[in-house]
């Protein structure tokens, strides 16, 4: 039996060999795909730092490189993709002159079409991370809003940790969810109760302080400190939920179930999240978002387990009284926008500027932007001309009385040069002094006017007026860029909020929050303090 098996095996092997040999006659060997490639030039940086590692425009900097001797006079040198002047080049040393317009970045040498990457050169400037700011890890999750308060800052967002302090196991549980209070040095403040408790069940988009000292928060959360809320809630001045005890229907035999502790701000929103909340007179609250219905709880017909809601159509922008009830003197049951709301800001006289992907508001033409008067009516005098594809953010500076728009648009106010970022006066007219420079294929996603008139712009661009720059810029009133405020790069992330403050040395500074991962050579946790020296 074994002999037969061996014979069968050898027969199959022989047939396979014949078939392979026959097929092999038809095989054509192709050309080597790597043939003709350029050989290595033997060039490389031999030290991972330049000398000096920090330099100012106009200064000379040495880079240590090997293998340059055969190519002296044939090299191109770049820092942050900006071509620089080669002053001298030797076999192992290249001396460059820092140009007058440049940002920090990695060096590279280009020879005969081949690129050799080198160390980073830091460019000195007047805008830099505050070295004495004590925040280290920052927030784990994005920051949405920053509110100055009591010598510190209330920070809200979609974070679940701060400085790795959150501990959710064991008996000593510490939470850092959605809202937190930090002091002027960037540490957790112990003077208030913000951050004590479970916090919000979802992201907190916005916070406002009422004249009574209480706070209103809005977002897409459904509980705060384990109490049921509905996208909006009022907090005491110490940061705890403003709550009250109400009588409810008892469906059990336990007498305790005849009472319930609930949010005293009896308001909720259906259909979409709250984007912005604003404090107005008489402790009333302006609320802007993508909701389409308002409701309150009728506790006379509710139990601890089930709530009876009274629903009213109310779309996109509403005004609430101090107890959360709907203010019927503000326009309600209106058509609202025929698209999505992206952002909003409150300007003078309690007017609200709303932007989004809509073409009409309350049945009236609105090219992605509308201004609402204090009574909720559309301000017809606030009328922008131009081609608007998408508006992404809107901010307002009360000191300068300027509105800043960022997005995809051109020709605003009849000026073909105004595109990407525009500054508006409070009557809706365009400030033609400010013109954003060339940003290539990038898009501006955020702009804010500072109290001194300068404009911070953030976006997806990597150059400005053909010079390699970070995608966060500090521009002058006319849109020009000063080297001293724009030396650092890269900036990785997107900005949601900027608050002006002071650095540890008393210099002007900016607190910047958002989804931010890096500024210059350092990693940041969605929040940092930028010192901006004059």
Tab-separated table of C-alpha atoms in Angstrom, residues 147-351:
chain	number	residue	atom	x	y	z
A	147	UNK	CA	-15.745	83.046	32.011
A	148	UNK	CA	-13.675	85.369	34.265
A	149	UNK	CA	-14.989	85.184	37.824
A	150	UNK	CA	-13.785	86.025	41.338
A	151	UNK	CA	-10.105	86.305	40.413
A	152	UNK	CA	-10.164	83.056	38.468
A	153	UNK	CA	-11.872	81.517	35.472
A	154	UNK	CA	-14.797	79.131	35.055
A	155	UNK	CA	-14.029	76.761	32.191
A	156	UNK	CA	-16.666	74.673	30.427
A	157	UNK	CA	-16.467	72.091	27.676
A	158	UNK	CA	-16.495	68.425	26.776
A	159	UNK	CA	-13.736	67.346	29.168
A	160	UNK	CA	-13.772	64.616	31.798
A	161	UNK	CA	-10.537	65.381	33.584
A	162	UNK	CA	-8.252	68.243	34.589
A	163	UNK	CA	-4.573	67.869	35.454
A	164	UNK	CA	-5.192	64.109	35.875
A	165	UNK	CA	-7.055	64.830	39.116
A	166	UNK	CA	-10.187	62.822	38.336
A	167	UNK	CA	-10.530	59.588	40.280
A	168	UNK	CA	-13.704	57.577	39.731
A	169	UNK	CA	-12.956	54.510	41.835
A	170	UNK	CA	-12.926	53.906	45.569
A	171	UNK	CA	-14.493	56.050	48.245
A	172	UNK	CA	-12.746	59.348	47.447
A	173	UNK	CA	-14.156	60.043	44.018
A	174	UNK	CA	-13.110	63.229	42.265
A	175	UNK	CA	-14.827	64.451	39.106
A	176	UNK	CA	-13.794	67.053	36.539
A	177	UNK	CA	-16.650	66.856	34.037
A	178	UNK	CA	-17.960	69.633	31.854
A	179	UNK	CA	-17.232	72.554	34.178
A	180	UNK	CA	-14.326	73.557	36.392
A	181	UNK	CA	-13.000	76.591	38.257
A	182	UNK	CA	-9.302	77.437	38.005
A	183	UNK	CA	-7.344	80.211	39.681
A	184	UNK	CA	-5.186	82.844	38.000
A	185	UNK	CA	-2.138	80.553	38.071
A	186	UNK	CA	-3.901	77.747	36.191
A	187	UNK	CA	-4.520	75.420	39.130
A	188	UNK	CA	-7.756	74.063	40.572
A	189	UNK	CA	-9.276	76.746	42.765
A	190	UNK	CA	-10.330	75.798	46.264
A	191	UNK	CA	-12.331	78.973	46.866
A	192	UNK	CA	-15.504	77.764	45.136
A	193	UNK	CA	-17.394	74.498	44.683
A	194	UNK	CA	-17.092	74.320	40.904
A	195	UNK	CA	-15.788	70.890	40.059
A	196	UNK	CA	-17.040	69.392	43.303
A	197	UNK	CA	-19.627	66.771	42.517
A	198	UNK	CA	-20.248	64.593	39.513
A	199	UNK	CA	-20.639	67.490	37.089
A	200	UNK	CA	-22.472	67.370	33.767
A	201	UNK	CA	-23.429	64.229	31.892
A	202	UNK	CA	-22.473	65.827	28.564
A	203	UNK	CA	-20.710	68.825	27.126
A	204	UNK	CA	-21.285	72.358	28.439
A	205	UNK	CA	-21.096	74.729	25.471
A	206	UNK	CA	-21.655	78.054	27.190
A	207	UNK	CA	-21.861	79.807	30.557
A	208	UNK	CA	-23.171	83.249	31.574
A	209	UNK	CA	-23.323	85.078	34.891
A	210	UNK	CA	-26.588	86.701	35.935
A	211	UNK	CA	-26.810	89.989	37.826
A	212	UNK	CA	-27.922	88.030	40.913
A	213	UNK	CA	-24.576	86.202	40.973
A	214	UNK	CA	-25.999	82.899	39.733
A	215	UNK	CA	-24.796	81.186	36.566
A	216	UNK	CA	-26.596	79.707	33.579
A	217	UNK	CA	-25.016	76.852	31.615
A	218	UNK	CA	-26.175	75.427	28.305
A	219	UNK	CA	-25.132	72.428	26.239
A	220	UNK	CA	-26.170	68.899	25.422
A	221	UNK	CA	-26.240	67.442	28.940
A	222	UNK	CA	-29.193	65.719	30.640
A	223	UNK	CA	-28.001	65.652	34.258
A	224	UNK	CA	-25.914	67.852	36.510
A	225	UNK	CA	-24.577	66.419	39.767
A	226	UNK	CA	-26.959	63.508	39.211
A	227	UNK	CA	-30.038	65.754	39.049
A	228	UNK	CA	-32.118	65.709	35.890
A	229	UNK	CA	-31.822	68.813	33.719
A	230	UNK	CA	-32.544	69.339	30.037
A	231	UNK	CA	-29.733	71.093	28.208
A	232	UNK	CA	-29.867	74.175	30.415
A	233	UNK	CA	-29.455	74.727	34.153
A	234	UNK	CA	-28.951	77.428	36.763
A	235	UNK	CA	-26.124	77.167	39.279
A	236	UNK	CA	-25.681	78.924	42.587
A	237	UNK	CA	-22.800	81.385	42.876
A	238	UNK	CA	-20.692	78.559	44.374
A	239	UNK	CA	-21.212	76.352	41.325
A	240	UNK	CA	-23.709	73.907	42.763
A	241	UNK	CA	-27.050	73.218	41.087
A	242	UNK	CA	-29.772	75.679	42.079
A	243	UNK	CA	-32.371	73.220	43.343
A	244	UNK	CA	-35.662	73.189	45.184
A	245	UNK	CA	-37.958	70.644	46.865
A	246	UNK	CA	-41.368	70.091	45.218
A	247	UNK	CA	-44.448	68.024	45.985
A	248	UNK	CA	-44.980	65.147	43.552
A	249	UNK	CA	-47.437	62.288	43.165
A	250	UNK	CA	-46.432	59.386	45.364
A	251	UNK	CA	-46.829	56.088	43.508
A	252	UNK	CA	-45.350	54.041	46.364
A	253	UNK	CA	-45.989	53.423	50.053
A	254	UNK	CA	-42.854	55.309	51.041
A	255	UNK	CA	-43.787	58.801	52.382
A	256	UNK	CA	-40.424	60.155	51.225
A	257	UNK	CA	-41.510	59.747	47.607
A	258	UNK	CA	-44.050	62.527	48.052
A	259	UNK	CA	-41.186	65.016	47.679
A	260	UNK	CA	-38.462	65.438	45.106
A	261	UNK	CA	-35.408	67.681	44.841
A	262	UNK	CA	-35.283	69.170	41.368
A	263	UNK	CA	-33.639	71.955	39.398
A	264	UNK	CA	-35.266	75.249	40.325
A	265	UNK	CA	-34.743	76.493	36.770
A	266	UNK	CA	-37.767	74.788	35.269
A	267	UNK	CA	-36.877	74.737	31.595
A	268	UNK	CA	-35.910	72.209	28.950
A	269	UNK	CA	-35.328	72.086	25.202
A	270	UNK	CA	-36.104	69.476	22.564
A	271	UNK	CA	-34.719	68.996	19.073
A	272	UNK	CA	-31.098	70.065	19.445
A	273	UNK	CA	-28.432	71.298	21.813
A	274	UNK	CA	-27.966	74.745	23.302
A	275	UNK	CA	-24.991	76.553	21.721
A	276	UNK	CA	-24.953	79.891	23.549
A	277	UNK	CA	-26.494	81.484	26.648
A	278	UNK	CA	-26.408	85.223	27.395
A	279	UNK	CA	-27.383	87.196	30.484
A	280	UNK	CA	-29.719	90.161	29.953
A	281	UNK	CA	-31.473	92.550	32.311
A	282	UNK	CA	-33.908	91.416	35.030
A	283	UNK	CA	-31.961	88.159	35.404
A	284	UNK	CA	-33.383	86.913	32.115
A	285	UNK	CA	-31.482	84.573	29.823
A	286	UNK	CA	-31.113	84.525	26.043
A	287	UNK	CA	-30.729	80.997	24.679
A	288	UNK	CA	-29.515	80.129	21.167
A	289	UNK	CA	-29.267	76.657	19.647
A	290	UNK	CA	-30.714	74.116	17.259
A	291	UNK	CA	-33.762	73.261	19.384
A	292	UNK	CA	-37.324	73.659	18.130
A	293	UNK	CA	-39.408	73.176	21.300
A	294	UNK	CA	-39.332	74.481	24.847
A	295	UNK	CA	-40.895	72.633	27.765
A	296	UNK	CA	-41.379	72.889	31.504
A	297	UNK	CA	-42.328	70.242	34.059
A	298	UNK	CA	-45.765	70.265	35.633
A	299	UNK	CA	-44.916	68.828	39.040
A	300	UNK	CA	-48.566	68.732	40.122
A	301	UNK	CA	-48.989	65.817	37.721
A	302	UNK	CA	-45.500	64.292	38.008
A	303	UNK	CA	-43.945	61.620	40.195
A	304	UNK	CA	-40.309	61.000	41.039
A	305	UNK	CA	-40.128	58.513	38.156
A	306	UNK	CA	-42.284	60.183	35.517
A	307	UNK	CA	-42.545	63.819	34.471
A	308	UNK	CA	-45.416	65.576	32.760
A	309	UNK	CA	-44.112	68.133	30.298
A	310	UNK	CA	-45.857	71.200	28.898
A	311	UNK	CA	-44.400	71.815	25.448
A	312	UNK	CA	-44.334	75.063	23.435
A	313	UNK	CA	-42.982	75.533	19.929
A	314	UNK	CA	-39.942	77.801	20.228
A	315	UNK	CA	-37.207	77.652	17.634
A	316	UNK	CA	-33.514	78.598	17.752
A	317	UNK	CA	-33.603	81.774	19.871
A	318	UNK	CA	-35.685	82.281	23.028
A	319	UNK	CA	-35.675	84.382	26.173
A	320	UNK	CA	-36.297	82.859	29.611
A	321	UNK	CA	-37.202	84.451	32.927
A	322	UNK	CA	-35.162	83.911	36.092
A	323	UNK	CA	-37.238	80.835	37.018
A	324	UNK	CA	-36.874	79.250	33.581
A	325	UNK	CA	-40.325	80.123	32.297
A	326	UNK	CA	-40.669	81.229	28.689
A	327	UNK	CA	-40.773	85.000	28.230
A	328	UNK	CA	-43.812	85.503	25.982
A	329	UNK	CA	-42.867	89.133	25.294
A	330	UNK	CA	-39.997	87.836	23.148
A	331	UNK	CA	-41.024	86.478	19.767
A	332	UNK	CA	-41.967	82.805	20.103
A	333	UNK	CA	-43.589	80.283	17.788
A	334	UNK	CA	-41.574	81.874	14.998
A	335	UNK	CA	-40.244	80.096	11.932
A	336	UNK	CA	-36.642	80.598	12.997
A	337	UNK	CA	-33.892	79.664	10.569
A	338	UNK	CA	-34.448	77.341	7.628
A	339	UNK	CA	-31.107	75.669	8.337
A	340	UNK	CA	-28.646	74.961	11.138
A	341	UNK	CA	-27.350	77.465	13.678
A	342	UNK	CA	-23.541	77.470	13.915
A	343	UNK	CA	-22.786	80.250	16.387
A	344	UNK	CA	-24.104	83.451	17.982
A	345	UNK	CA	-22.905	86.466	19.917
A	346	UNK	CA	-24.643	89.245	21.828
A	347	UNK	CA	-23.737	92.800	20.800
A	348	UNK	CA	-25.010	96.205	21.958
A	349	UNK	CA	-28.560	96.833	23.204
A	350	UNK	CA	-29.088	93.101	23.871
A	351	UNK	CA	-29.141	92.335	20.167
